[in-house]
Amino acid sequence: ETLRVLELVAVSHATAGADIVAPSGMIDGMVLSIRSALDTAGFEHTPIMSYSVKYASAYYGPFREAAGGSPTFGDRRTHQMDPSNAREALRESRLDVAEGADFLMVKPALPYLDVIRTIRLEFPELPMVAYNVSGEYSMVKAAHHMGWLDERTIVLENLTAIKRAGADLIITYHAL
């Protein structure tokens, strides 16, 4: 049932003109299911950006707070990765590549530069995306507000580190 909903959403987005679909659920079989639905609906050239490596992270806190999306009970560890497990990142990425992912993503970025590098080396033919999330952004903003560091300098240093680790694309709140 969940995969069918994801298929319908992806086709709906492609029909509305989305250049890329980017399902964030980390559900096994999701990329294959969406790829099949897009192809069947005539969107075989619409790429899928897979959130292939999405860690269960405290760095999502500011976004969840702002969006009112914090879990009211439990956590998201059942469908996001254990931060201590780097090997799982390769397994999840391999599965998504086999299912037809066109881009691979690591989220969050800064605490997982090693994972970004590992995925980049394993799949050099695919665009590597790093998601610099709300907690990473908020820490820089707070430190700048307190006068502890220069915002522009630290943002450029952080984004350069992400790029140096192997990211082709960076999703960040620091962008205009």
mmCIF file with all atom_site columns, C-alpha atoms in Angstrom:
data_model
loop_
_atom_site.group_PDB
_atom_site.id
_atom_site.type_symbol
_atom_site.label_atom_id
_atom_site.label_alt_id
_atom_site.label_comp_id
_atom_site.label_asym_id
_atom_site.label_entity_id
_atom_site.label_seq_id
_atom_site.pdbx_PDB_ins_code
_atom_site.Cartn_x
_atom_site.Cartn_y
_atom_site.Cartn_z
_atom_site.occupancy
_atom_site.B_iso_or_equiv
_atom_site.pdbx_formal_charge
_atom_site.auth_seq_id
_atom_site.auth_comp_id
_atom_site.auth_asym_id
_atom_site.auth_atom_id
_atom_site.pdbx_PDB_model_num
ATOM 1   C CA . GLU A 1 1   ? 0.000  0.000  0.000   1.00 0.00 ? 1   GLU A CA 1
ATOM 2   C CA . THR A 1 2   ? 2.773  2.483  0.907   1.00 0.00 ? 2   THR A CA 1
ATOM 3   C CA . LEU A 1 3   ? 4.687  1.754  -2.289  1.00 0.00 ? 3   LEU A CA 1
ATOM 4   C CA . ARG A 1 4   ? 1.542  2.282  -4.372  1.00 0.00 ? 4   ARG A CA 1
ATOM 5   C CA . VAL A 1 5   ? 1.028  5.697  -2.769  1.00 0.00 ? 5   VAL A CA 1
ATOM 6   C CA . LEU A 1 6   ? 4.662  6.604  -3.488  1.00 0.00 ? 6   LEU A CA 1
ATOM 7   C CA . GLU A 1 7   ? 4.215  5.524  -7.116  1.00 0.00 ? 7   GLU A CA 1
ATOM 8   C CA . LEU A 1 8   ? 1.132  7.734  -7.478  1.00 0.00 ? 8   LEU A CA 1
ATOM 9   C CA . VAL A 1 9   ? 2.863  10.706 -5.870  1.00 0.00 ? 9   VAL A CA 1
ATOM 10  C CA . ALA A 1 10  ? 5.943  10.350 -8.103  1.00 0.00 ? 10  ALA A CA 1
ATOM 11  C CA . VAL A 1 11  ? 3.848  10.119 -11.278 1.00 0.00 ? 11  VAL A CA 1
ATOM 12  C CA . SER A 1 12  ? 1.741  13.061 -10.090 1.00 0.00 ? 12  SER A CA 1
ATOM 13  C CA . HIS A 1 13  ? 4.877  15.151 -9.561  1.00 0.00 ? 13  HIS A CA 1
ATOM 14  C CA . ALA A 1 14  ? 6.286  14.200 -12.961 1.00 0.00 ? 14  ALA A CA 1
ATOM 15  C CA . THR A 1 15  ? 2.946  15.002 -14.603 1.00 0.00 ? 15  THR A CA 1
ATOM 16  C CA . ALA A 1 16  ? 2.985  18.417 -12.902 1.00 0.00 ? 16  ALA A CA 1
ATOM 17  C CA . GLY A 1 17  ? 6.409  19.097 -14.402 1.00 0.00 ? 17  GLY A CA 1
ATOM 18  C CA . ALA A 1 18  ? 8.904  18.037 -11.722 1.00 0.00 ? 18  ALA A CA 1
ATOM 19  C CA . ASP A 1 19  ? 12.365 17.675 -13.211 1.00 0.00 ? 19  ASP A CA 1
ATOM 20  C CA . ILE A 1 20  ? 13.391 15.100 -10.583 1.00 0.00 ? 20  ILE A CA 1
ATOM 21  C CA . VAL A 1 21  ? 11.512 13.008 -8.028  1.00 0.00 ? 21  VAL A CA 1
ATOM 22  C CA . ALA A 1 22  ? 13.170 12.612 -4.640  1.00 0.00 ? 22  ALA A CA 1
ATOM 23  C CA . PRO A 1 23  ? 11.425 10.130 -2.339  1.00 0.00 ? 23  PRO A CA 1
ATOM 24  C CA . SER A 1 24  ? 12.767 10.435 1.198   1.00 0.00 ? 24  SER A CA 1
ATOM 25  C CA . GLY A 1 25  ? 11.319 7.362  2.881   1.00 0.00 ? 25  GLY A CA 1
ATOM 26  C CA . MET A 1 26  ? 14.240 4.891  2.714   1.00 0.00 ? 26  MET A CA 1
ATOM 27  C CA . ILE A 1 27  ? 11.779 2.054  2.136   1.00 0.00 ? 27  ILE A CA 1
ATOM 28  C CA . ASP A 1 28  ? 13.257 -1.076 0.580   1.00 0.00 ? 28  ASP A CA 1
ATOM 29  C CA . GLY A 1 29  ? 11.968 -1.522 -2.966  1.00 0.00 ? 29  GLY A CA 1
ATOM 30  C CA . MET A 1 30  ? 10.803 2.101  -3.195  1.00 0.00 ? 30  MET A CA 1
ATOM 31  C CA . VAL A 1 31  ? 13.145 3.186  -5.995  1.00 0.00 ? 31  VAL A CA 1
ATOM 32  C CA . LEU A 1 32  ? 12.301 0.152  -8.148  1.00 0.00 ? 32  LEU A CA 1
ATOM 33  C CA . SER A 1 33  ? 8.583  0.678  -7.612  1.00 0.00 ? 33  SER A CA 1
ATOM 34  C CA . ILE A 1 34  ? 8.771  4.374  -8.475  1.00 0.00 ? 34  ILE A CA 1
ATOM 35  C CA . ARG A 1 35  ? 11.039 3.751  -11.490 1.00 0.00 ? 35  ARG A CA 1
ATOM 36  C CA . SER A 1 36  ? 8.551  1.214  -12.830 1.00 0.00 ? 36  SER A CA 1
ATOM 37  C CA . ALA A 1 37  ? 5.594  3.562  -12.301 1.00 0.00 ? 37  ALA A CA 1
ATOM 38  C CA . LEU A 1 38  ? 7.376  6.489  -13.949 1.00 0.00 ? 38  LEU A CA 1
ATOM 39  C CA . ASP A 1 39  ? 8.427  4.365  -16.927 1.00 0.00 ? 39  ASP A CA 1
ATOM 40  C CA . THR A 1 40  ? 4.922  2.954  -17.370 1.00 0.00 ? 40  THR A CA 1
ATOM 41  C CA . ALA A 1 41  ? 3.448  6.469  -17.297 1.00 0.00 ? 41  ALA A CA 1
ATOM 42  C CA . GLY A 1 42  ? 5.872  7.672  -19.984 1.00 0.00 ? 42  GLY A CA 1
ATOM 43  C CA . PHE A 1 43  ? 8.341  9.435  -17.684 1.00 0.00 ? 43  PHE A CA 1
ATOM 44  C CA . GLU A 1 44  ? 11.318 7.170  -18.318 1.00 0.00 ? 44  GLU A CA 1
ATOM 45  C CA . HIS A 1 45  ? 13.600 10.219 -18.498 1.00 0.00 ? 45  HIS A CA 1
ATOM 46  C CA . THR A 1 46  ? 12.536 11.627 -15.118 1.00 0.00 ? 46  THR A CA 1
ATOM 47  C CA . PRO A 1 47  ? 15.411 10.916 -12.733 1.00 0.00 ? 47  PRO A CA 1
ATOM 48  C CA . ILE A 1 48  ? 15.076 9.655  -9.173  1.00 0.00 ? 48  ILE A CA 1
ATOM 49  C CA . MET A 1 49  ? 17.206 11.237 -6.460  1.00 0.00 ? 49  MET A CA 1
ATOM 50  C CA . SER A 1 50  ? 17.295 8.630  -3.737  1.00 0.00 ? 50  SER A CA 1
ATOM 51  C CA . TYR A 1 51  ? 17.714 9.550  -0.097  1.00 0.00 ? 51  TYR A CA 1
ATOM 52  C CA . SER A 1 52  ? 19.763 6.369  -0.040  1.00 0.00 ? 52  SER A CA 1
ATOM 53  C CA . VAL A 1 53  ? 21.693 7.214  3.139   1.00 0.00 ? 53  VAL A CA 1
ATOM 54  C CA . LYS A 1 54  ? 19.470 9.024  5.631   1.00 0.00 ? 54  LYS A CA 1
ATOM 55  C CA . TYR A 1 55  ? 20.676 8.802  9.191   1.00 0.00 ? 55  TYR A CA 1
ATOM 56  C CA . ALA A 1 56  ? 18.464 8.996  12.282  1.00 0.00 ? 56  ALA A CA 1
ATOM 57  C CA . SER A 1 57  ? 19.952 12.289 13.394  1.00 0.00 ? 57  SER A CA 1
ATOM 58  C CA . ALA A 1 58  ? 19.493 14.971 16.014  1.00 0.00 ? 58  ALA A CA 1
ATOM 59  C CA . TYR A 1 59  ? 20.579 17.443 13.302  1.00 0.00 ? 59  TYR A CA 1
ATOM 60  C CA . TYR A 1 60  ? 16.993 17.430 11.949  1.00 0.00 ? 60  TYR A CA 1
ATOM 61  C CA . GLY A 1 61  ? 15.683 19.024 15.163  1.00 0.00 ? 61  GLY A CA 1
ATOM 62  C CA . PRO A 1 62  ? 15.316 22.658 14.038  1.00 0.00 ? 62  PRO A CA 1
ATOM 63  C CA . PHE A 1 63  ? 13.386 21.675 10.883  1.00 0.00 ? 63  PHE A CA 1
ATOM 64  C CA . ARG A 1 64  ? 11.114 19.304 12.766  1.00 0.00 ? 64  ARG A CA 1
ATOM 65  C CA . GLU A 1 65  ? 10.442 21.965 15.376  1.00 0.00 ? 65  GLU A CA 1
ATOM 66  C CA . ALA A 1 66  ? 9.630  24.622 12.756  1.00 0.00 ? 66  ALA A CA 1
ATOM 67  C CA . ALA A 1 67  ? 7.448  22.253 10.736  1.00 0.00 ? 67  ALA A CA 1
ATOM 68  C CA . GLY A 1 68  ? 5.757  20.710 13.756  1.00 0.00 ? 68  GLY A CA 1
ATOM 69  C CA . GLY A 1 69  ? 7.025  17.359 12.553  1.00 0.00 ? 69  GLY A CA 1
ATOM 70  C CA . SER A 1 70  ? 8.721  15.947 15.629  1.00 0.00 ? 70  SER A CA 1
ATOM 71  C CA . PRO A 1 71  ? 7.484  12.485 16.544  1.00 0.00 ? 71  PRO A CA 1
ATOM 72  C CA . THR A 1 72  ? 4.871  12.581 19.304  1.00 0.00 ? 72  THR A CA 1
ATOM 73  C CA . PHE A 1 73  ? 6.098  9.169  20.459  1.00 0.00 ? 73  PHE A CA 1
ATOM 74  C CA . GLY A 1 74  ? 9.023  6.916  19.627  1.00 0.00 ? 74  GLY A CA 1
ATOM 75  C CA . ASP A 1 75  ? 11.490 7.975  16.955  1.00 0.00 ? 75  ASP A CA 1
ATOM 76  C CA . ARG A 1 76  ? 12.312 7.402  13.301  1.00 0.00 ? 76  ARG A CA 1
ATOM 77  C CA . ARG A 1 77  ? 15.054 4.861  13.897  1.00 0.00 ? 77  ARG A CA 1
ATOM 78  C CA . THR A 1 78  ? 12.936 2.110  12.324  1.00 0.00 ? 78  THR A CA 1
ATOM 79  C CA . HIS A 1 79  ? 13.309 3.672  8.868   1.00 0.00 ? 79  HIS A CA 1
ATOM 80  C CA . GLN A 1 80  ? 16.444 5.799  9.180   1.00 0.00 ? 80  GLN A CA 1
ATOM 81  C CA . MET A 1 81  ? 19.970 4.528  9.622   1.00 0.00 ? 81  MET A CA 1
ATOM 82  C CA . ASP A 1 82  ? 21.972 4.032  12.791  1.00 0.00 ? 82  ASP A CA 1
ATOM 83  C CA . PRO A 1 83  ? 24.594 6.835  12.921  1.00 0.00 ? 83  PRO A CA 1
ATOM 84  C CA . SER A 1 84  ? 27.270 4.363  14.025  1.00 0.00 ? 84  SER A CA 1
ATOM 85  C CA . ASN A 1 85  ? 26.834 2.099  10.990  1.00 0.00 ? 85  ASN A CA 1
ATOM 86  C CA . ALA A 1 86  ? 28.811 3.216  7.934   1.00 0.00 ? 86  ALA A CA 1
ATOM 87  C CA . ARG A 1 87  ? 28.668 -0.180 6.178   1.00 0.00 ? 87  ARG A CA 1
ATOM 88  C CA . GLU A 1 88  ? 24.891 -0.002 5.914   1.00 0.00 ? 88  GLU A CA 1
ATOM 89  C CA . ALA A 1 89  ? 25.331 3.123  3.765   1.00 0.00 ? 89  ALA A CA 1
ATOM 90  C CA . LEU A 1 90  ? 27.001 1.054  1.054   1.00 0.00 ? 90  LEU A CA 1
ATOM 91  C CA . ARG A 1 91  ? 24.337 -1.656 1.251   1.00 0.00 ? 91  ARG A CA 1
ATOM 92  C CA . GLU A 1 92  ? 21.490 0.853  0.983   1.00 0.00 ? 92  GLU A CA 1
ATOM 93  C CA . SER A 1 93  ? 23.167 2.719  -1.876  1.00 0.00 ? 93  SER A CA 1
ATOM 94  C CA . ARG A 1 94  ? 23.854 -0.509 -3.778  1.00 0.00 ? 94  ARG A CA 1
ATOM 95  C CA . LEU A 1 95  ? 20.199 -1.496 -3.470  1.00 0.00 ? 95  LEU A CA 1
ATOM 96  C CA . ASP A 1 96  ? 19.013 1.882  -4.736  1.00 0.00 ? 96  ASP A CA 1
ATOM 97  C CA . VAL A 1 97  ? 21.452 1.829  -7.662  1.00 0.00 ? 97  VAL A CA 1
ATOM 98  C CA . ALA A 1 98  ? 20.289 -1.693 -8.601  1.00 0.00 ? 98  ALA A CA 1
ATOM 99  C CA . GLU A 1 99  ? 16.680 -0.461 -8.474  1.00 0.00 ? 99  GLU A CA 1
ATOM 100 C CA . GLY A 1 100 ? 17.383 2.471  -10.814 1.00 0.00 ? 100 GLY A CA 1
ATOM 101 C CA . ALA A 1 101 ? 18.372 5.499  -8.702  1.00 0.00 ? 101 ALA A CA 1
ATOM 102 C CA . ASP A 1 102 ? 19.906 8.279  -10.780 1.00 0.00 ? 102 ASP A CA 1
ATOM 103 C CA . PHE A 1 103 ? 21.324 10.330 -7.864  1.00 0.00 ? 103 PHE A CA 1
ATOM 104 C CA . LEU A 1 104 ? 22.451 9.202  -4.408  1.00 0.00 ? 104 LEU A CA 1
ATOM 105 C CA . MET A 1 105 ? 22.144 11.349 -1.291  1.00 0.00 ? 105 MET A CA 1
ATOM 106 C CA . VAL A 1 106 ? 23.707 11.384 2.163   1.00 0.00 ? 106 VAL A CA 1
ATOM 107 C CA . LYS A 1 107 ? 21.768 13.224 4.873   1.00 0.00 ? 107 LYS A CA 1
ATOM 108 C CA . PRO A 1 108 ? 22.959 14.996 7.023   1.00 0.00 ? 108 PRO A CA 1
ATOM 109 C CA . ALA A 1 109 ? 26.247 16.054 5.470   1.00 0.00 ? 109 ALA A CA 1
ATOM 110 C CA . LEU A 1 110 ? 28.885 17.299 7.912   1.00 0.00 ? 110 LEU A CA 1
ATOM 111 C CA . PRO A 1 111 ? 28.953 14.438 10.428  1.00 0.00 ? 111 PRO A CA 1
ATOM 112 C CA . TYR A 1 112 ? 29.038 11.946 7.536   1.00 0.00 ? 112 TYR A CA 1
ATOM 113 C CA . LEU A 1 113 ? 31.791 13.303 5.290   1.00 0.00 ? 113 LEU A CA 1
ATOM 114 C CA . ASP A 1 114 ? 33.430 9.867  5.435   1.00 0.00 ? 114 ASP A CA 1
ATOM 115 C CA . VAL A 1 115 ? 30.227 8.280  4.131   1.00 0.00 ? 115 VAL A CA 1
ATOM 116 C CA . ILE A 1 116 ? 29.941 10.846 1.333   1.00 0.00 ? 116 ILE A CA 1
ATOM 117 C CA . ARG A 1 117 ? 33.500 9.946  0.329   1.00 0.00 ? 117 ARG A CA 1
ATOM 118 C CA . THR A 1 118 ? 32.829 6.207  0.473   1.00 0.00 ? 118 THR A CA 1
ATOM 119 C CA . ILE A 1 119 ? 29.681 6.475  -1.669  1.00 0.00 ? 119 ILE A CA 1
ATOM 120 C CA . ARG A 1 120 ? 31.458 8.786  -4.149  1.00 0.00 ? 120 ARG A CA 1
ATOM 121 C CA . LEU A 1 121 ? 34.278 6.265  -4.595  1.00 0.00 ? 121 LEU A CA 1
ATOM 122 C CA . GLU A 1 122 ? 31.898 3.312  -4.910  1.00 0.00 ? 122 GLU A CA 1
ATOM 123 C CA . PHE A 1 123 ? 29.577 4.976  -7.461  1.00 0.00 ? 123 PHE A CA 1
ATOM 124 C CA . PRO A 1 124 ? 31.658 7.529  -9.403  1.00 0.00 ? 124 PRO A CA 1
ATOM 125 C CA . GLU A 1 125 ? 29.216 7.424  -12.323 1.00 0.00 ? 125 GLU A CA 1
ATOM 126 C CA . LEU A 1 126 ? 26.274 8.803  -10.328 1.00 0.00 ? 126 LEU A CA 1
ATOM 127 C CA . PRO A 1 127 ? 25.801 12.323 -9.005  1.00 0.00 ? 127 PRO A CA 1
ATOM 128 C CA . MET A 1 128 ? 26.518 12.434 -5.271  1.00 0.00 ? 128 MET A CA 1
ATOM 129 C CA . VAL A 1 129 ? 24.210 14.733 -3.291  1.00 0.00 ? 129 VAL A CA 1
ATOM 130 C CA . ALA A 1 130 ? 24.825 15.902 0.263   1.00 0.00 ? 130 ALA A CA 1
ATOM 131 C CA . TYR A 1 131 ? 22.066 17.457 2.343   1.00 0.00 ? 131 TYR A CA 1
ATOM 132 C CA . ASN A 1 132 ? 23.408 20.107 4.742   1.00 0.00 ? 132 ASN A CA 1
ATOM 133 C CA . VAL A 1 133 ? 20.423 20.058 7.125   1.00 0.00 ? 133 VAL A CA 1
ATOM 134 C CA . SER A 1 134 ? 18.753 22.499 9.502   1.00 0.00 ? 134 SER A CA 1
ATOM 135 C CA . GLY A 1 135 ? 20.807 21.605 12.571  1.00 0.00 ? 135 GLY A CA 1
ATOM 136 C CA . GLU A 1 136 ? 24.061 22.183 10.722  1.00 0.00 ? 136 GLU A CA 1
ATOM 137 C CA . TYR A 1 137 ? 22.713 25.538 9.529   1.00 0.00 ? 137 TYR A CA 1
ATOM 138 C CA . SER A 1 138 ? 21.351 26.529 12.943  1.00 0.00 ? 138 SER A CA 1
ATOM 139 C CA . MET A 1 139 ? 24.659 25.873 14.701  1.00 0.00 ? 139 MET A CA 1
ATOM 140 C CA . VAL A 1 140 ? 26.444 28.252 12.319  1.00 0.00 ? 140 VAL A CA 1
ATOM 141 C CA . LYS A 1 141 ? 23.730 30.903 12.730  1.00 0.00 ? 141 LYS A CA 1
ATOM 142 C CA . ALA A 1 142 ? 23.799 30.629 16.531  1.00 0.00 ? 142 ALA A CA 1
ATOM 143 C CA . ALA A 1 143 ? 27.600 30.784 16.728  1.00 0.00 ? 143 ALA A CA 1
ATOM 144 C CA . HIS A 1 144 ? 27.637 33.825 14.462  1.00 0.00 ? 144 HIS A CA 1
ATOM 145 C CA . HIS A 1 145 ? 24.900 35.491 16.530  1.00 0.00 ? 145 HIS A CA 1
ATOM 146 C CA . MET A 1 146 ? 26.993 34.949 19.656  1.00 0.00 ? 146 MET A CA 1
ATOM 147 C CA . GLY A 1 147 ? 30.013 36.505 17.929  1.00 0.00 ? 147 GLY A CA 1
ATOM 148 C CA . TRP A 1 148 ? 32.002 33.288 18.059  1.00 0.00 ? 148 TRP A CA 1
ATOM 149 C CA . LEU A 1 149 ? 32.751 33.004 14.337  1.00 0.00 ? 149 LEU A CA 1
ATOM 150 C CA . ASP A 1 150 ? 32.332 34.725 11.003  1.00 0.00 ? 150 ASP A CA 1
ATOM 151 C CA . GLU A 1 151 ? 29.281 33.280 9.256   1.00 0.00 ? 151 GLU A CA 1
ATOM 152 C CA . ARG A 1 152 ? 30.433 33.661 5.652   1.00 0.00 ? 152 ARG A CA 1
ATOM 153 C CA . THR A 1 153 ? 33.854 32.152 6.343   1.00 0.00 ? 153 THR A CA 1
ATOM 154 C CA . ILE A 1 154 ? 32.514 29.125 8.223   1.00 0.00 ? 154 ILE A CA 1
ATOM 155 C CA . VAL A 1 155 ? 29.747 28.496 5.661   1.00 0.00 ? 155 VAL A CA 1
ATOM 156 C CA . LEU A 1 156 ? 32.292 28.453 2.846   1.00 0.00 ? 156 LEU A CA 1
ATOM 157 C CA . GLU A 1 157 ? 34.576 26.190 4.884   1.00 0.00 ? 157 GLU A CA 1
ATOM 158 C CA . ASN A 1 158 ? 31.733 23.760 5.628   1.00 0.00 ? 158 ASN A CA 1
ATOM 159 C CA . LEU A 1 159 ? 30.469 23.657 2.042   1.00 0.00 ? 159 LEU A CA 1
ATOM 160 C CA . THR A 1 160 ? 34.019 23.242 0.737   1.00 0.00 ? 160 THR A CA 1
ATOM 161 C CA . ALA A 1 161 ? 34.521 20.275 3.082   1.00 0.00 ? 161 ALA A CA 1
ATOM 162 C CA . ILE A 1 162 ? 31.322 18.669 1.775   1.00 0.00 ? 162 ILE A CA 1
ATOM 163 C CA . LYS A 1 163 ? 32.417 19.250 -1.817  1.00 0.00 ? 163 LYS A CA 1
ATOM 164 C CA . ARG A 1 164 ? 35.924 17.969 -1.075  1.00 0.00 ? 164 ARG A CA 1
ATOM 165 C CA . ALA A 1 165 ? 34.446 14.788 0.422   1.00 0.00 ? 165 ALA A CA 1
ATOM 166 C CA . GLY A 1 166 ? 32.854 14.080 -2.959  1.00 0.00 ? 166 GLY A CA 1
ATOM 167 C CA . ALA A 1 167 ? 29.506 15.842 -3.246  1.00 0.00 ? 167 ALA A CA 1
ATOM 168 C CA . ASP A 1 168 ? 28.544 16.984 -6.739  1.00 0.00 ? 168 ASP A CA 1
ATOM 169 C CA . LEU A 1 169 ? 25.467 18.759 -5.419  1.00 0.00 ? 169 LEU A CA 1
ATOM 170 C CA . ILE A 1 170 ? 24.781 20.263 -1.998  1.00 0.00 ? 170 ILE A CA 1
ATOM 171 C CA . ILE A 1 171 ? 21.322 20.975 -0.658  1.00 0.00 ? 171 ILE A CA 1
ATOM 172 C CA . THR A 1 172 ? 21.670 23.610 2.047   1.00 0.00 ? 172 THR A CA 1
ATOM 173 C CA . TYR A 1 173 ? 19.708 26.227 3.962   1.00 0.00 ? 173 TYR A CA 1
ATOM 174 C CA . HIS A 1 174 ? 22.632 28.576 3.314   1.00 0.00 ? 174 HIS A CA 1
ATOM 175 C CA . ALA A 1 175 ? 21.600 28.938 -0.350  1.00 0.00 ? 175 ALA A CA 1
ATOM 176 C CA . LEU A 1 176 ? 19.663 32.037 -1.305  1.00 0.00 ? 176 LEU A CA 1
#
